[in-house]
mmCIF file of C-alpha atoms in Angstrom:
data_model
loop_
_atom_site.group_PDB
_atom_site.id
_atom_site.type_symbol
_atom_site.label_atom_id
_atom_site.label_comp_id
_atom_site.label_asym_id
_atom_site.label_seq_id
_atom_site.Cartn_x
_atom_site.Cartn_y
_atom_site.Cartn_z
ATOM 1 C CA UNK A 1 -50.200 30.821 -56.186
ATOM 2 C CA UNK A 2 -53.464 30.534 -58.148
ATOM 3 C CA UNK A 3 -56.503 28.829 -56.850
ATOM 4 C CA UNK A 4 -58.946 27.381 -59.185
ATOM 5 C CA UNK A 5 -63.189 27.575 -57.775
ATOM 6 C CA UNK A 6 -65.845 25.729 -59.587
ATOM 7 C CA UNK A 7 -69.418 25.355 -58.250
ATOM 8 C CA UNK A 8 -72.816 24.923 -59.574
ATOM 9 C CA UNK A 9 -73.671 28.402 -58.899
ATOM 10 C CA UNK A 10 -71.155 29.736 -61.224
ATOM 11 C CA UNK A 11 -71.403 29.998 -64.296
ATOM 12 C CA UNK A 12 -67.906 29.790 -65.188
ATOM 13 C CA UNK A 13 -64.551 28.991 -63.106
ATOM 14 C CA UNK A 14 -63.074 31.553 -61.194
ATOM 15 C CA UNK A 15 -59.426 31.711 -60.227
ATOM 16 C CA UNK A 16 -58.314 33.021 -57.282
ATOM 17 C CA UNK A 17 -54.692 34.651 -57.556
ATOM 18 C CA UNK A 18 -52.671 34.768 -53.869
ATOM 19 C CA UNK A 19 -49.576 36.910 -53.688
ATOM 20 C CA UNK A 20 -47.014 36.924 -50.913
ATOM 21 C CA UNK A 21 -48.393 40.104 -48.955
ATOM 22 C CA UNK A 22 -51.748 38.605 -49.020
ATOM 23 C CA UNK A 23 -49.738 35.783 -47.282
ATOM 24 C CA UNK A 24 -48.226 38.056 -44.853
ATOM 25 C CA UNK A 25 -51.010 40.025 -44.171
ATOM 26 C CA UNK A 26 -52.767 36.993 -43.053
ATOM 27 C CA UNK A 27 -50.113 36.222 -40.900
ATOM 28 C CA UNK A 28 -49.818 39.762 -39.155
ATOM 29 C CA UNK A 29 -53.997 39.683 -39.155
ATOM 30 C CA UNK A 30 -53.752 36.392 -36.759
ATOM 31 C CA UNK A 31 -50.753 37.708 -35.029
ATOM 32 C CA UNK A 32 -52.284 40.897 -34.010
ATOM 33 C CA UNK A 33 -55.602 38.615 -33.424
ATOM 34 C CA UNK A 34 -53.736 36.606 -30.302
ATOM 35 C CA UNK A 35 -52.020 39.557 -28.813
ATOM 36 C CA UNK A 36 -55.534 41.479 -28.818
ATOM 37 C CA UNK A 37 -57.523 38.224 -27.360
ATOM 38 C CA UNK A 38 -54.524 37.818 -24.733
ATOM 39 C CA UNK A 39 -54.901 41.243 -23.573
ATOM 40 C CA UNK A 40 -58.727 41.298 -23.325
ATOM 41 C CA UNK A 41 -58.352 38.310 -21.089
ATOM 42 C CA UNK A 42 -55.550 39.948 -18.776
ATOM 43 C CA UNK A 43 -57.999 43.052 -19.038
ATOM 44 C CA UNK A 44 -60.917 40.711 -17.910
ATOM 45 C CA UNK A 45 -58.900 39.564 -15.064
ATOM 46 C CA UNK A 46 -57.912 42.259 -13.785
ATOM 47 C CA UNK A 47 -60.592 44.096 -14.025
ATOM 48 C CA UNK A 48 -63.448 41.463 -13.266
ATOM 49 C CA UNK A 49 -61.352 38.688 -11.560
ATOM 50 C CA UNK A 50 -62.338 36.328 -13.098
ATOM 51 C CA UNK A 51 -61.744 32.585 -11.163
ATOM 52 C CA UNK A 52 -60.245 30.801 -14.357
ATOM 53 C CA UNK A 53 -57.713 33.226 -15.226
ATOM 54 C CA UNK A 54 -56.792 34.488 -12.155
ATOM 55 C CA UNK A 55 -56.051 30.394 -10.946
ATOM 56 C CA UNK A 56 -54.275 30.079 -14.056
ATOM 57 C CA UNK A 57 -51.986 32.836 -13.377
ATOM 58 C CA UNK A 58 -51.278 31.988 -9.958
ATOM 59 C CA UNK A 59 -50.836 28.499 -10.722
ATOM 60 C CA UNK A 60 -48.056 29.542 -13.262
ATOM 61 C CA UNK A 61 -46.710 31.929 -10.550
ATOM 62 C CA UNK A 62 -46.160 29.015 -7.980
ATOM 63 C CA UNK A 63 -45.339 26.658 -10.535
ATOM 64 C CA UNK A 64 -42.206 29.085 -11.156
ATOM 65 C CA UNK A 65 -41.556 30.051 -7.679
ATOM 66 C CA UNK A 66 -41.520 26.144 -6.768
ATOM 67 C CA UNK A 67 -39.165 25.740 -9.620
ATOM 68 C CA UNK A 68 -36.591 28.272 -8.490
ATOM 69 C CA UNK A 69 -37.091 27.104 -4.656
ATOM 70 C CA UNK A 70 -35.812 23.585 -5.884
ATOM 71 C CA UNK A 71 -32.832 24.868 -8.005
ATOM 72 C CA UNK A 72 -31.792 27.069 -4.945
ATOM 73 C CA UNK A 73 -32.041 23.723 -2.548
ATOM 74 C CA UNK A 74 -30.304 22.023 -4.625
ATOM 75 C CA UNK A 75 -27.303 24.552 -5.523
ATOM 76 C CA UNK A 76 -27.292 24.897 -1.505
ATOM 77 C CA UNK A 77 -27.064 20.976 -1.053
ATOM 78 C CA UNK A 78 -24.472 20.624 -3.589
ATOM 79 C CA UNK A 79 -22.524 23.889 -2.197
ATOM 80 C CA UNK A 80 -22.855 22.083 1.468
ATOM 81 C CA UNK A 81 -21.872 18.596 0.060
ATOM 82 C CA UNK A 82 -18.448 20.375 -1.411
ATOM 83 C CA UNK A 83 -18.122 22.744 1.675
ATOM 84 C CA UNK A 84 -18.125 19.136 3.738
ATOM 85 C CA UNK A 85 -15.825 17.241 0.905
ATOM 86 C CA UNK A 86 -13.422 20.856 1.260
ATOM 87 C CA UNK A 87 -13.167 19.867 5.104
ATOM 88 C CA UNK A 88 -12.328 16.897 5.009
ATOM 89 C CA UNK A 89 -9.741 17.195 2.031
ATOM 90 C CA UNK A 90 -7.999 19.815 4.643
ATOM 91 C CA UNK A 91 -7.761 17.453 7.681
ATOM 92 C CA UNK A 92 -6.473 14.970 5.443
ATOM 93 C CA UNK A 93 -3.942 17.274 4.664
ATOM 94 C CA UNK A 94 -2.891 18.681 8.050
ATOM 95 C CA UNK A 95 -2.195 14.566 8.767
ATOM 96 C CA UNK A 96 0.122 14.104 5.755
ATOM 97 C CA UNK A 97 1.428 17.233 6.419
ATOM 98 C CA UNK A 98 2.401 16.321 9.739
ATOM 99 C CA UNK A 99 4.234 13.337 8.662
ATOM 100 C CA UNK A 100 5.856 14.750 5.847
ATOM 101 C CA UNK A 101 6.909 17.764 8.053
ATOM 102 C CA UNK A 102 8.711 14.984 10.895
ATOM 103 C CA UNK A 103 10.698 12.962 7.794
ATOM 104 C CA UNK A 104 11.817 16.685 6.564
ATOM 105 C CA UNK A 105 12.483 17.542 10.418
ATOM 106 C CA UNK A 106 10.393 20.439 9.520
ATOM 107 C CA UNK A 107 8.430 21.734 12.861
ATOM 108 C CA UNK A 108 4.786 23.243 11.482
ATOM 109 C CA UNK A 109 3.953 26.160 13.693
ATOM 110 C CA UNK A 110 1.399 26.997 12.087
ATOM 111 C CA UNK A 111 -1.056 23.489 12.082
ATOM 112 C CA UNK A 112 -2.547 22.681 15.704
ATOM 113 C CA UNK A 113 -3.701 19.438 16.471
ATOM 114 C CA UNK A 114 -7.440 19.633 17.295
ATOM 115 C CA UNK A 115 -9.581 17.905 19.928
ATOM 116 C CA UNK A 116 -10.876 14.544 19.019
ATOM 117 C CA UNK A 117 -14.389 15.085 18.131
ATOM 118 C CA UNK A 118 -17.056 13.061 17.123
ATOM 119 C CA UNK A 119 -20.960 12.797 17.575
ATOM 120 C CA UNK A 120 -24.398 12.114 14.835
ATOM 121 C CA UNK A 121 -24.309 14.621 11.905
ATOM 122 C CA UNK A 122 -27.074 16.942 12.044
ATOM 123 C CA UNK A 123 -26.262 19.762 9.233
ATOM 124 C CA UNK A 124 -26.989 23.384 10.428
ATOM 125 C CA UNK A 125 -28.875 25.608 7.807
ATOM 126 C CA UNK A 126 -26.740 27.838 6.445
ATOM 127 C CA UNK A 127 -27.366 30.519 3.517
ATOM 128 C CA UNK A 128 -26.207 30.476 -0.166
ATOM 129 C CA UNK A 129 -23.930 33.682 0.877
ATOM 130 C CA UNK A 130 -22.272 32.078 4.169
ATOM 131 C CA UNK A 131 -21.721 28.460 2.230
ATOM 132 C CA UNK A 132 -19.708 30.977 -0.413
ATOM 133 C CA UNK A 133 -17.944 32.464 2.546
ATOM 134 C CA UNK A 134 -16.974 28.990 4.244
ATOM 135 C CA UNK A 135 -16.199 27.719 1.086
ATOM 136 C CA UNK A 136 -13.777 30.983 0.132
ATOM 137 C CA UNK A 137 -12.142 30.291 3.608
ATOM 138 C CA UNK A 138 -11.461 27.041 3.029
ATOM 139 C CA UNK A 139 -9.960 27.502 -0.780
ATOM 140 C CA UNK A 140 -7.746 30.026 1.011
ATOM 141 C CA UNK A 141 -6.538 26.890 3.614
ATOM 142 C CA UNK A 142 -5.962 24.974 1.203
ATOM 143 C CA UNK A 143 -3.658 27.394 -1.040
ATOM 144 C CA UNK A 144 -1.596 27.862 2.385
ATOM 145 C CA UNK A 145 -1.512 23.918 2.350
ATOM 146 C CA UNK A 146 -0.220 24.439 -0.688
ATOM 147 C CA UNK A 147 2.185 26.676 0.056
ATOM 148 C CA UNK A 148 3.729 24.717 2.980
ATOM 149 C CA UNK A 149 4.053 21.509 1.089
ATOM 150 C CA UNK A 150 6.099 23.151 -1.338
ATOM 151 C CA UNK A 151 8.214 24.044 1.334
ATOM 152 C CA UNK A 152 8.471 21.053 3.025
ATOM 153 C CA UNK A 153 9.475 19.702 -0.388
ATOM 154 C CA UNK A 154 12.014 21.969 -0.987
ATOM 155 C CA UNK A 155 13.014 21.031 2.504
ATOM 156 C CA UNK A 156 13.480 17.387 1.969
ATOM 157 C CA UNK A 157 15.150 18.397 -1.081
ATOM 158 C CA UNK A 158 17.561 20.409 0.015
ATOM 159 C CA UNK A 159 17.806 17.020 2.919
ATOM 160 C CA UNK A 160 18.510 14.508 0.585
ATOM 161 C CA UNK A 161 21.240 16.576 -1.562
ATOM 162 C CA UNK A 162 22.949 17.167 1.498
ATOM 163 C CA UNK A 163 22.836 13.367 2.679
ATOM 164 C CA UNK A 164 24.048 12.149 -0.939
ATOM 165 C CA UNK A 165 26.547 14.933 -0.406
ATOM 166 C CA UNK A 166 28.117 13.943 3.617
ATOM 167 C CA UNK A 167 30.516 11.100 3.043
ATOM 168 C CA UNK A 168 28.722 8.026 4.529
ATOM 169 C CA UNK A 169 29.266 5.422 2.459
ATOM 170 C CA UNK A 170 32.468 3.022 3.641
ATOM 171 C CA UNK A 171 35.536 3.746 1.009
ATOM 172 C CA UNK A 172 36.539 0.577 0.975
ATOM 173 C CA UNK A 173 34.670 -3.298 1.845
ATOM 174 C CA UNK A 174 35.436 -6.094 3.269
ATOM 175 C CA UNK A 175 38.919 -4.121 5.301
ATOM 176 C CA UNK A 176 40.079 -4.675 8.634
ATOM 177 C CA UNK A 177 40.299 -1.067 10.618
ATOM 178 C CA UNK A 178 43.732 -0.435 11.965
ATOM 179 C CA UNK A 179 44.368 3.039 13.559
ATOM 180 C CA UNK A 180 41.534 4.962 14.550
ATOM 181 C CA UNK A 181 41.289 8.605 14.649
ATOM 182 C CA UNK A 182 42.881 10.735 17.815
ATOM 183 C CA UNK A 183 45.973 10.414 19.357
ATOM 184 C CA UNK A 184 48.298 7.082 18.693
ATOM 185 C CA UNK A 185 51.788 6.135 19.086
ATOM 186 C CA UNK A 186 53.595 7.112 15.575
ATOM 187 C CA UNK A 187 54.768 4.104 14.058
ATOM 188 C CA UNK A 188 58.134 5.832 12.628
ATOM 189 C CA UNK A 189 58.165 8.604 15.871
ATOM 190 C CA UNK A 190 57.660 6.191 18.368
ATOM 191 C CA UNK A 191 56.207 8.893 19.668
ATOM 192 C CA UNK A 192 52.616 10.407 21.305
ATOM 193 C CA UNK A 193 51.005 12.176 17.819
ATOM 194 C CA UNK A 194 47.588 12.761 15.994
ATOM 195 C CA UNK A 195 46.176 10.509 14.060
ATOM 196 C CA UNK A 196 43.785 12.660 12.168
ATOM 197 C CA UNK A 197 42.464 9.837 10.190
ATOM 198 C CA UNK A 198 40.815 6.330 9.936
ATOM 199 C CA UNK A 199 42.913 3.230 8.078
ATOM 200 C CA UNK A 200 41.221 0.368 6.609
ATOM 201 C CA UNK A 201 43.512 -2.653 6.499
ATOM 202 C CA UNK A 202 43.496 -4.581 2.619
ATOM 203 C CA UNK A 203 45.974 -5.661 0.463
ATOM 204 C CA UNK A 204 47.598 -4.026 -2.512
ATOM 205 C CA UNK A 205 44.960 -3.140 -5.136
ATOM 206 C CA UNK A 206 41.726 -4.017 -3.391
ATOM 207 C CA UNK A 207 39.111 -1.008 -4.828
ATOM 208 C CA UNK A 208 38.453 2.297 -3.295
ATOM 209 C CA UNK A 209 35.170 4.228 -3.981
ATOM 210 C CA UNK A 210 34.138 7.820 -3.177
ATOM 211 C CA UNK A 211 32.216 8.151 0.442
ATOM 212 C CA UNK A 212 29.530 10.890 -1.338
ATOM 213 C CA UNK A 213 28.987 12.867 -3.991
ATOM 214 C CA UNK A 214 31.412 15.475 -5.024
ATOM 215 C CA UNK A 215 34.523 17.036 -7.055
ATOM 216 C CA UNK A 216 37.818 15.845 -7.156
ATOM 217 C CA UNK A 217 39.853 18.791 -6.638
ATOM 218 C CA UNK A 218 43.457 16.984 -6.126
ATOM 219 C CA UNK A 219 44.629 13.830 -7.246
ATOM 220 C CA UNK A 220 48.382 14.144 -7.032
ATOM 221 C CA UNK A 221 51.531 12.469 -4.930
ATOM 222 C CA UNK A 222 52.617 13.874 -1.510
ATOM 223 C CA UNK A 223 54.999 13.358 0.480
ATOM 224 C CA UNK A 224 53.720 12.686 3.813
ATOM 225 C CA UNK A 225 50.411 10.856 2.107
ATOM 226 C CA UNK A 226 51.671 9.167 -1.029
ATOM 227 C CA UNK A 227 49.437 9.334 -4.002
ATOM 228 C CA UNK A 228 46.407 11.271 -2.194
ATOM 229 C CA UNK A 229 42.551 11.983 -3.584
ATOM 230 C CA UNK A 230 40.979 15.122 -2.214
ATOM 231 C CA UNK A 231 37.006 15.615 -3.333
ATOM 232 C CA UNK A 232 35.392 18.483 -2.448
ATOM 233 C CA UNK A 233 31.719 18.018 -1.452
ATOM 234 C CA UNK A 234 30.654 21.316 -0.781
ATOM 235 C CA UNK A 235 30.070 24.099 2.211
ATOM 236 C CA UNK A 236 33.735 23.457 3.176
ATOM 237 C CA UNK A 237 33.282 19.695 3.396
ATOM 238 C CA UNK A 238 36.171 17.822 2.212
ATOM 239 C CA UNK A 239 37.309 14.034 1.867
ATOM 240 C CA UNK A 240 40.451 12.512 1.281
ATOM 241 C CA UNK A 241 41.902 9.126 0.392
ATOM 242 C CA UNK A 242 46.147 8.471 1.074
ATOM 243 C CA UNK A 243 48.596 6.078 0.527
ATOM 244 C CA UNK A 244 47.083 4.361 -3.216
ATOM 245 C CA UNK A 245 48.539 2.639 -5.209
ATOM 246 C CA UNK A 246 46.683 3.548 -8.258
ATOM 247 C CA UNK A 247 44.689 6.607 -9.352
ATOM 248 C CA UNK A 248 41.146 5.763 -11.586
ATOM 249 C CA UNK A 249 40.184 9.119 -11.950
ATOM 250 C CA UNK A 250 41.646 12.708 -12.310
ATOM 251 C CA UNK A 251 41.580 16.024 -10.821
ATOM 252 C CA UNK A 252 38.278 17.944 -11.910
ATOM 253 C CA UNK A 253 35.996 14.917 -12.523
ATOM 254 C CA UNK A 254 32.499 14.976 -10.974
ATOM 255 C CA UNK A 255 32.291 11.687 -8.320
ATOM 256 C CA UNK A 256 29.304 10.103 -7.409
ATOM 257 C CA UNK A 257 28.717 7.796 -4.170
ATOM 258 C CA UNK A 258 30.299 4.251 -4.473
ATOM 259 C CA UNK A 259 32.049 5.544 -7.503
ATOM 260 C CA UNK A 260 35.297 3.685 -8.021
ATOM 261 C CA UNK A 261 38.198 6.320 -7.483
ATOM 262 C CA UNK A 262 41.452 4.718 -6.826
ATOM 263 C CA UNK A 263 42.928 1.244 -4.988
ATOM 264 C CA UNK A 264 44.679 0.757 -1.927
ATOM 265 C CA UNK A 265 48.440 0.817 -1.701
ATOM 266 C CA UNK A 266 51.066 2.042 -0.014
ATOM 267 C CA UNK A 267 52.696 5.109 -1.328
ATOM 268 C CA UNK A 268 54.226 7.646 0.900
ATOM 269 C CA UNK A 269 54.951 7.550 4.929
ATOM 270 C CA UNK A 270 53.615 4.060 5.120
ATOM 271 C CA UNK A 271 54.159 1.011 6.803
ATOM 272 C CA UNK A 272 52.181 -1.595 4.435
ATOM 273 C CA UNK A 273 49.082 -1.404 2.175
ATOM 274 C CA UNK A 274 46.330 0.189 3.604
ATOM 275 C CA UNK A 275 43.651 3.355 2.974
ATOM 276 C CA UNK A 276 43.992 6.598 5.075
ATOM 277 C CA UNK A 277 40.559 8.377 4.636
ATOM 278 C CA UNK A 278 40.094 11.790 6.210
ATOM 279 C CA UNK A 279 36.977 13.773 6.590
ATOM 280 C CA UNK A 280 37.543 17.855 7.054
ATOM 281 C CA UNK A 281 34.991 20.987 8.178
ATOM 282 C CA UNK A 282 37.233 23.535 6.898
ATOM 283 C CA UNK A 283 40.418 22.410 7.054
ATOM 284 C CA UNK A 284 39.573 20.893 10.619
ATOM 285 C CA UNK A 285 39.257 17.106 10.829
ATOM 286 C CA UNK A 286 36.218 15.360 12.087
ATOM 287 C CA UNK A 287 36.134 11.866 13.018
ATOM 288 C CA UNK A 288 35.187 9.630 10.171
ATOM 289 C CA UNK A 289 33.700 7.195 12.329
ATOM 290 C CA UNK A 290 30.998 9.191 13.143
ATOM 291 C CA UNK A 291 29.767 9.801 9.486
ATOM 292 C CA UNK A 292 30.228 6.119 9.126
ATOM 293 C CA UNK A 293 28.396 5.119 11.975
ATOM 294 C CA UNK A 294 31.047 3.435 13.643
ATOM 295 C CA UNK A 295 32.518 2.881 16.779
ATOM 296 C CA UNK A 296 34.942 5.827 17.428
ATOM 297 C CA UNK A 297 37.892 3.395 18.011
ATOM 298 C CA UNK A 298 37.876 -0.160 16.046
ATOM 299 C CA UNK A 299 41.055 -1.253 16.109
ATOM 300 C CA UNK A 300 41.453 -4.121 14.417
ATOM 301 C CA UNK A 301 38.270 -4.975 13.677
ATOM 302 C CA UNK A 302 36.634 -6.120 10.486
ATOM 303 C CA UNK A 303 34.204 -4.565 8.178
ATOM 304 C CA UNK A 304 33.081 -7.713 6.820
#
């Protein structure tokens, strides 16, 4: 860069030629110019104490502390804000967890109702380190919330398979009941014998369904119960339908609840159309009426 001077003193122009290290130079000149004046007055104050710079630096110095004082109270208000939010998030969940725990018939030990409390809120001072320890205490309740809600929902889980799985549902609607199960004069004996059984009265051909969930492990002809359904429903649970007049599904097939299976008839030792539905533990019957909810002995009576 070239700079051009003219003046009445001179008797010609003069130009002026500025390189790039006169440039920086310059620049390094003024920097080392500020650094040198700063020190002196640090030096000064120091040394002399003088009023100006010394109330300069120690209004910077409280400006800064008053800063940090305010990001601390507020970090600490926020911290106590989510330490209070944490609390209250964990009572709500001891609640739920209480009523979830009674529909999964789930006792939980380890929750203890507290005292009713109550009373104005007057916050107690607490630290930055012992919010970060109430806070870590209460992350760790919560992950053992956690924990036991997974449990309780593997609980009612594990409940609800094994209610779609217990034959509950009537086999078939709108029957009259006829023998009940327990002892009973044979009809063909004449004779005292065991009924191990429930019938359900309805003519020729009227639907039957599947009580619950489960595989059909026999549907075949025998002699004493005709053409006969056995489904298996699991932990040595087993269902079976006698006397039909018609099979709907084969031996193998997965069932659900209220699935139709078969219809009534009269195959095998029978004395008219009706359903014989049996409900065995291991090979030992149980009373169907109870899985229904039924009256043990309904003789007779109608369904509708």
């Amino acid at each position: 860069m070239q700079i051009i001077l003219v003046s009445r003193h001179l008797k010609e122009a003069r130009t002026l030629t500025i390189m790039p290290w006169h440039l920086a130079a310059a620049l390094a000149a003024f920097m080392v110019l500020v650094f040198a004046t700063s020190a002196f007055f640090s030096w000064l104050s120091v040394r002399y104490r003088l009023p100006l710079v010394e109330e300069l630096m120690v209004s910077l110095h409280q400006r800064e502390i008053h800063k940090t004082q305010e990001y601390i109270h507020n970090n600490l208000e926020l911290m106590a804000n989510r330490l209070g939010e944490l609390q209250a998030q964990v009572l709500q969940l001891d609640h739920v967890g209480e009523r979830v725990s009674d529909l999964a018939g789930v006792k939980r030990e380890t929750l203890r109702k507290t005292a009713a409390q109550g009373g104005p809120y007057i916050p107690a001072p607490l630290s930055a380190g012992e919010l970060q320890r109430e806070i870590s205490a209460l992350a760790s309740q919560v992950e053992h919330r956690n924990g036991e809600f997974a449990e309780l929902e593997a609980r009612l889980l594990e409940k609800k398979v094994k209610e779609r799985l217990l034959p509950t549902t009537i086999p078939v609607k709108d029957a009259l009941l006829g023998s009940h199960f327990g002892f009973r004069s044979d009809p063909f004996a004449g004779r005292l014998a065991m009924h191990e059984g429930l019938d359900f009265n309805a003519p020729t051909g009227t639907p039957v369904v599947a009580a619950a969930d489960g595989v059909v492990i026999a549907a075949e002809y025998a002699s004493d119960f005709g053409n006969m359904i056995d489904i298996d429903h699991g932990d040595g649970l087993i269902s079976r339908y006698a006397h039909l007049s018609r099979f709907k599904i084969q031996a193998g097939r997965l069932v659900r609840r209220g699935e139709p299976i078969g219809e009534v008839g009269s195959t095998g030792r029978s004395t008219g159309p009706h359903l014989h539905f049996e409900v065995r533990m291991h090979g030992v019957p149980q009373n169907p009426a109870i899985l229904l909810k039924l009256p043990p002995k309904l003789a007779n009576a109608s369904l509708r």
